[in-house]
Each structure stands twice: as C-alpha cells, then as structure tokens.
Amino acid sequence: MAKKLVAVGLLGTQLDLGKGADRWERWRPSVSLCRFDDLVVDRFELLSQKRFAGLARQVAEDIAAVSPETEVVIHDVPFRDPWDFEEVYGRLHDFARSYPFDPETEDYLVHMTTGTHVAQICLFLLTESHHIPGKLVQTAPPRRQRQDGGPGTYSIIDLDLSRYDRLASRFQLEQQADLSFLKSGIETRNARFNALIERIERVAIASTAPILLTGPTGAGKSQLARRIYELKHRRRQIEGPFVEVNCATLRGDQAMSALFGHVKGAFTGAAKDRPGLLRSADRGVLFLDEIGELGADEQAMLLRAIEEKRFLPVGTDKEVASDFQLIAGTNRELLRRVQDGSFREDLLARINLWTFDLPGLRDRREDIEPNLDYELESWTRATGNRVAFNREARRRFLDFATRADAAWSGNFRDFNAAVTRMATLAQGGRIDEALVAEEVARLRSGWAGFDRADRGFDLSTVLDRAKLARLDEFDQA
C-alpha cells in the first residue's frame, strides 16, 4: 500500500493573499503546491495564526477547488512576533513535538517558500534535526505568468547528504584531511590506531563533552589533545585558547590557586589577583594531563566547574564562570584509584563519557617507519638541516626498532630522542651504520635499567616479602 503524502507549511500572509476571481491569476505558493500532477498531496497541515483565519479558510477552499483529494487541516500557531527567533522556534518546536507523525504510513514534505525568513530557518532546523521526519520542498512561480497563474515549479531537498554523491565525496575528503591532521600528517598503518583516530575525529567535531585520553607515558596524549583543539578551532567551534597543565606539577596550597585562581590577599604572597587556568581556558580547551594526580579538594572543585561552568577562586565567595571543554590525560588506571579512595568516583563518571586508550609504540610497530620519516622531516624544519639514513643504516635501525624485544618503554619520547641523537651526530647529514649501532646499544642499556627497576628483583633478595609489602612504590624505587 502506497504511503500518503503530507505537506506541512506556513500560511503566506502576503504570497498566499488573493481575493475575487483575480486571485487565480496570481501565483500563490500554498495553493500551487497542490496543483502538480506528479505530486499529489493527500493532506496539507497549514500553520496559521488566528488573526489570519479568514485568509487560511480561503486558501483551504481554493486548495479543495484545485485538488479535491487534498485534506487541509488548519493549525493555530500563535506568533506574537514572527521575526523573533526564540519565539518562532519554540512555537514550531511545540507543534513538531505534539504532532502524531507516522513515517511508517506517511511521507512528509516541509514547504519552505512561505513565512518569514526566521520561520523558514526554524522549519529547516526542525527538519534537519528530524523533529519533523521529512524532506524540504520549495516552490517557485512560472517564468512567464500565465492567465491562470500556473503552478510554477517545485524541487524536493533531502537533507540526508549521503544521498548526494558529490557532497558525500566532499565530506569524505574533508574527513580524510581531518584524520591526517589529527595524526600530524603521518600515514599510520596500524588498524586499531587508525580506527581510534577516526572515532576521536567524529567526537571532537560533534561534542563538547569531556574527553579522557589514557595510555602509557609518551604515547602522544599531549600532542593529540592540542591537535583536537586545533581541529575544533579550524572548524570555528571554539575561539578561546588551549591551556595545558601537568597535574603532577601541582602540589599543596598552590594547586588550588593555579587551577581556580585567587584574589589579592587570599594568602601570604598573593600580591595581586590571579585568574587561574580554568578561567584562562574560557571558550577554549583545558588539557589536564595526569589528572589522576589531583588532590581531593581540587577534584571536588573541578567536578563542579565541569558540571556548572562556575567555581570559586581562592579567597573569595564570589563565583566566576568559565565555559571550557575539558580534555584529560592519564597513564594511571583511574578505576583502581577510585577503588583505593584516591580519585572521586563521580568525577571519573563525569569525564569518562568519551575515553580513548592510546596504544604505546610497541603495539604499533607497523607505524615505526612512517614515524621515522616524520621525525626526520621535523628535524629538518626545526634546524634547517636535512638528515637522512644511508640504505643499510635505515634497514638496520628499522629491523631493531620493530623487533618484538624492542621495549620502547618511553614510547615516542624514546623514539624522538633516538632520532634526535642520531641526527645531531650525523656528519654531512648522513646517519650511518656506526651511529645506528651506538644508538641501539644506548636504547638497550636504558630499557634494561628500567626493566630491573620495574621488577624490583634486587629488593626481594635483601628484604622478605612482608617487609617489602610495607614499602610504598616511591620508597621501593
């Protein structure tokens, strides 16, 4: 059974106007919409105002004359000011929410030709957001006005942009550019990492909710956070600054002041007002790296600032506001910290909406070669000196770097440091096998030291298990 076609449109208080027999010589959009042989409207939901009730009845009668199969239902939509965006959107939104749309049995067209420009924009927004589950239809007068007014022309616009091949291709190219931007232009090959970046790109563009980046130290959380900010800034979604702080550097009384600011005289040494990092990030992005290191008081204040966009600077009972997007980073297991009481469960719940776990370099071995090229290009841009491997040296370094026993305990920090050392020592801009062998020995020695420290085997030879268990990790190190 074919679906019924239902049109939703505003009464045109000027364009639909017409009296006497002369009205048939004029092009009237609402009437003309029901005159097309290839577009049979079964029902017209005509949105009007009580003060134009006479015109609405006239239009309904004229539609019945030209299209007897069309039922016209007149709805009172009481605009006091049809140019007031807030009022018009509110009234049309109320109509859309209360109307019994039935997409299973009916198709809907939203007529965009009548009404004020404000009303047309509101209808567009409600259709785009699927509050009205239909397509747009625009009508236009005939090029040459005929004696009978003529129905003119119509065009239907489907807001599902994926249906438009050229538009879909353009959006795909734009998305690919965004993905490349988030990856600093590196043609990464790791499927898990590429899928992760694709999801981050979608979330970054569509959401202002907090983002949590997890992963080992050196996995690139800080760089990715800045790239997310720059992507949103390029899209004109934010206009404020990127403010970054490593929470592990915030200690004692100064932590509250650094984050939330203080007023002059709040404590000894507070010689002037300080805005604080949260306020500095207003309309921008605040990146709190190592968020798991925040103290209990700072966590409580931060939770309120995220939820209410308001907080109290140190030394005052006058609230200030800051509308920032939070990106948090951590190499800790925050759930475990919640369990041991050192991190607030409600704060974790608030920042855990979008969590992305960045893999370490050892889990992305297929990305080592493109990252090597990126590091060499970065060196050239920074120093103005081009450096390259000779063929055998490059092969030997990549063979070592991609081996299963290459720990890369510092991840990209280790990798960047290795390339920097070799590039600095390269004579004539060429990294040879001798430099690679020297760097390989250095990296292996460093990783071995970290491995021994991590395992704590030396301590177990001089302390029994009970004594060792009473030592915290800092004292063990």
XYZ file of C-alpha atoms in Angstrom, residues 143-428:
286
model
C 8.918 32.040 -15.585
C 6.150 33.648 -17.563
C 2.975 34.353 -15.653
C 0.051 32.617 -17.396
C -3.537 33.783 -17.251
C -4.453 31.060 -14.804
C -1.484 31.767 -12.537
C 0.115 28.406 -13.293
C 1.518 26.091 -10.611
C 5.134 27.033 -11.357
C 7.816 24.539 -10.357
C 8.856 22.609 -7.283
C 12.010 20.952 -6.034
C 12.467 18.464 -3.196
C 15.559 18.581 -0.991
C 16.570 15.527 1.017
C 18.709 16.555 3.987
C 20.357 13.136 4.092
C 23.559 14.441 2.496
C 24.918 10.935 1.997
C 22.452 10.633 -0.884
C 24.301 13.310 -2.848
C 27.363 11.708 -4.393
C 29.406 14.860 -4.934
C 28.597 16.202 -1.485
C 29.385 12.840 0.087
C 32.739 12.817 -1.719
C 33.489 16.306 -0.482
C 32.679 15.376 3.108
C 34.798 12.237 2.775
C 37.773 14.286 1.571
C 37.253 16.741 4.425
C 37.149 13.900 6.943
C 40.320 12.381 5.495
C 42.021 15.766 5.846
C 40.869 15.979 9.472
C 42.146 12.470 10.225
C 45.500 13.272 8.669
C 45.640 16.478 10.712
C 44.994 14.616 13.974
C 47.807 12.230 13.055
C 50.163 15.146 12.258
C 50.163 14.092 8.613
C 51.713 10.690 9.437
C 50.379 7.908 7.206
C 49.896 5.457 10.044
C 49.267 1.799 9.196
C 48.064 0.331 12.482
C 44.376 -0.559 12.019
C 43.489 -0.159 15.704
C 45.105 3.257 15.927
C 43.513 4.482 12.683
C 40.056 3.387 13.875
C 40.690 5.159 17.176
C 41.619 8.419 15.454
C 38.540 8.179 13.238
C 36.317 7.897 16.299
C 38.115 10.769 18.021
C 37.578 12.964 14.943
C 33.833 12.306 14.997
C 33.544 13.004 18.715
C 35.742 16.114 18.590
C 33.562 17.711 15.917
C 30.194 16.650 17.300
C 30.634 17.005 21.072
C 31.807 19.463 23.706
C 31.704 16.848 26.475
C 34.898 15.962 28.356
C 37.358 13.653 26.605
C 39.646 11.280 28.522
C 42.871 10.153 26.849
C 44.530 7.183 28.514
C 47.675 5.294 27.682
C 51.303 4.935 28.732
C 53.658 7.874 29.202
C 54.952 9.105 25.871
C 52.073 7.664 23.810
C 51.229 11.127 22.452
C 48.328 12.251 24.648
C 49.500 15.853 24.912
C 50.116 16.230 21.190
C 46.750 14.669 20.337
C 44.949 16.967 22.786
C 46.467 20.001 21.082
C 45.517 18.615 17.665
C 41.916 18.135 18.811
C 41.884 21.759 19.931
C 43.351 22.983 16.635
C 40.813 20.941 14.664
C 37.902 22.442 16.602
C 39.440 25.892 16.236
C 39.769 25.465 12.468
C 36.101 24.492 12.382
C 35.281 27.686 14.340
C 33.698 25.594 17.077
C 35.781 27.287 19.757
C 37.507 30.640 19.905
C 39.365 30.562 23.222
C 42.928 29.333 23.896
C 44.443 25.917 24.519
C 45.521 25.770 28.170
C 47.646 22.836 29.298
C 48.983 21.738 32.677
C 50.504 18.565 34.048
C 48.642 17.937 37.288
C 51.651 16.114 38.733
C 53.332 19.542 38.995
C 50.506 20.963 41.128
C 51.188 20.414 44.794
C 49.949 21.758 48.108
C 48.239 25.129 48.533
C 49.432 26.358 45.147
C 47.372 23.733 43.292
C 44.016 25.398 44.045
C 45.381 28.810 43.108
C 46.894 27.556 39.839
C 43.683 25.883 38.735
C 40.968 28.156 40.061
C 42.798 31.435 40.624
C 42.876 33.640 43.684
C 42.136 37.192 44.728
C 44.659 39.636 46.099
C 45.416 38.939 49.759
C 43.952 35.408 49.702
C 47.139 34.103 51.323
C 50.676 35.211 52.082
C 52.320 36.210 48.842
C 49.076 36.805 46.910
C 50.043 40.316 45.859
C 47.523 40.532 43.019
C 44.562 38.703 41.509
C 45.314 35.570 39.505
C 42.732 34.267 37.005
C 43.762 30.585 37.177
C 43.940 28.016 34.406
C 40.222 27.220 34.251
C 39.302 30.840 33.734
C 42.094 31.315 31.197
C 40.595 28.466 29.154
C 37.210 30.192 28.811
C 35.653 29.358 25.400
C 38.653 27.155 24.672
C 40.104 23.807 25.714
C 41.663 22.898 29.072
C 44.016 19.912 28.941
C 44.711 18.417 32.355
C 47.464 15.855 31.841
C 47.928 13.257 34.576
C 44.551 14.178 36.059
C 44.870 11.237 38.459
C 47.461 13.225 40.426
C 44.977 15.920 41.527
C 44.239 16.170 45.241
C 40.808 15.537 46.737
C 39.897 19.240 47.115
C 40.919 20.050 43.553
C 38.887 17.103 42.276
C 35.758 18.340 44.061
C 36.155 21.871 42.697
C 36.869 20.578 39.198
C 33.743 18.423 39.191
C 31.562 21.427 39.958
C 33.367 23.538 37.347
C 32.730 20.884 34.686
C 29.054 20.459 35.564
C 28.077 24.061 36.282
C 30.797 26.053 34.482
C 31.225 28.022 37.702
C 33.688 27.897 40.614
C 35.133 29.921 43.496
C 38.643 31.372 43.260
C 40.722 31.053 46.413
C 39.954 33.780 48.945
C 36.516 34.877 47.717
C 32.896 33.797 47.945
C 32.095 35.396 44.578
C 31.735 32.822 41.822
C 33.284 33.217 38.388
C 32.302 31.463 35.161
C 34.333 29.700 32.503
C 32.896 27.735 29.589
C 35.715 25.393 28.589
C 35.917 21.909 27.125
C 37.967 19.528 29.223
C 40.428 17.039 27.796
C 42.042 14.923 30.487
C 45.035 12.624 30.185
C 46.317 9.872 32.430
C 48.658 6.903 32.437
C 47.017 5.633 35.618
C 44.166 3.165 35.980
C 41.633 5.621 37.382
C 39.147 2.904 38.287
C 41.752 1.372 40.560
C 42.372 4.792 42.101
C 38.644 5.116 42.728
C 38.715 1.766 44.488
C 41.592 2.794 46.763
C 39.882 6.133 47.530
C 42.376 8.474 45.872
C 40.110 9.535 42.966
C 36.479 10.593 43.105
C 34.029 8.164 41.562
C 31.650 10.955 40.486
C 34.478 12.845 38.768
C 35.526 9.731 36.876
C 31.916 9.180 35.812
C 31.782 12.763 34.521
C 34.993 12.607 32.464
C 34.561 9.004 31.321
C 31.910 9.686 28.655
C 34.454 9.604 25.815
C 37.535 7.587 26.753
C 40.222 6.746 24.216
C 43.121 4.468 25.070
C 46.211 5.329 23.032
C 48.414 2.319 22.311
C 52.132 2.505 23.031
C 54.758 2.399 20.297
C 55.497 -1.290 20.914
C 51.847 -2.015 19.982
C 52.145 -0.041 16.743
C 55.301 -1.477 15.212
C 53.983 -1.071 11.668
C 53.833 2.699 12.361
C 57.515 2.993 13.263
C 58.696 3.562 9.685
C 56.254 6.410 8.859
C 57.027 7.956 12.256
C 60.737 7.765 11.466
C 60.155 9.781 8.295
C 58.060 12.261 10.280
C 60.793 12.744 12.886
C 63.407 13.364 10.191
C 61.172 15.918 8.488
C 60.539 17.605 11.856
C 64.292 17.788 12.439
C 64.756 19.439 9.053
C 62.032 22.007 9.741
C 63.423 22.788 13.196
C 67.105 23.068 12.264
C 67.113 23.823 8.563
C 69.497 20.877 8.016
C 68.350 17.837 6.092
C 69.428 14.495 7.545
C 68.870 11.036 6.058
C 69.915 7.442 6.674
C 72.029 5.565 4.213
C 70.187 2.488 2.974
C 71.845 -0.136 5.179
C 71.691 2.056 8.299
C 67.971 2.641 7.794
C 67.351 -1.073 7.338
C 69.310 -1.941 10.489
C 67.535 0.661 12.603
C 64.073 -0.425 11.426
C 64.946 -4.089 11.962
C 65.903 -3.280 15.540
C 63.018 -0.872 16.195
C 60.318 -3.284 15.027
C 61.618 -6.369 16.857
C 59.408 -7.933 19.496
C 62.054 -7.346 22.195
C 62.335 -3.610 21.459
C 60.706 -2.300 24.651
C 60.177 1.387 23.745
C 59.393 1.933 27.418
C 59.280 5.689 26.885
C 57.261 5.280 23.666
C 57.516 8.259 21.316
C 59.729 10.152 23.749
C 62.306 7.374 23.410
C 61.827 7.335 19.659
C 62.141 11.101 19.227
C 65.216 11.186 21.447
C 66.852 8.400 19.429
C 66.291 10.166 16.112
C 67.431 13.491 17.580
C 70.684 11.990 18.844
C 71.470 10.303 15.539
C 70.572 13.407 13.507
C 72.722 15.620 15.729
C 75.771 13.373 15.362
C 75.303 12.693 11.646
C 78.257 14.068 9.681
C 77.359 15.507 6.322
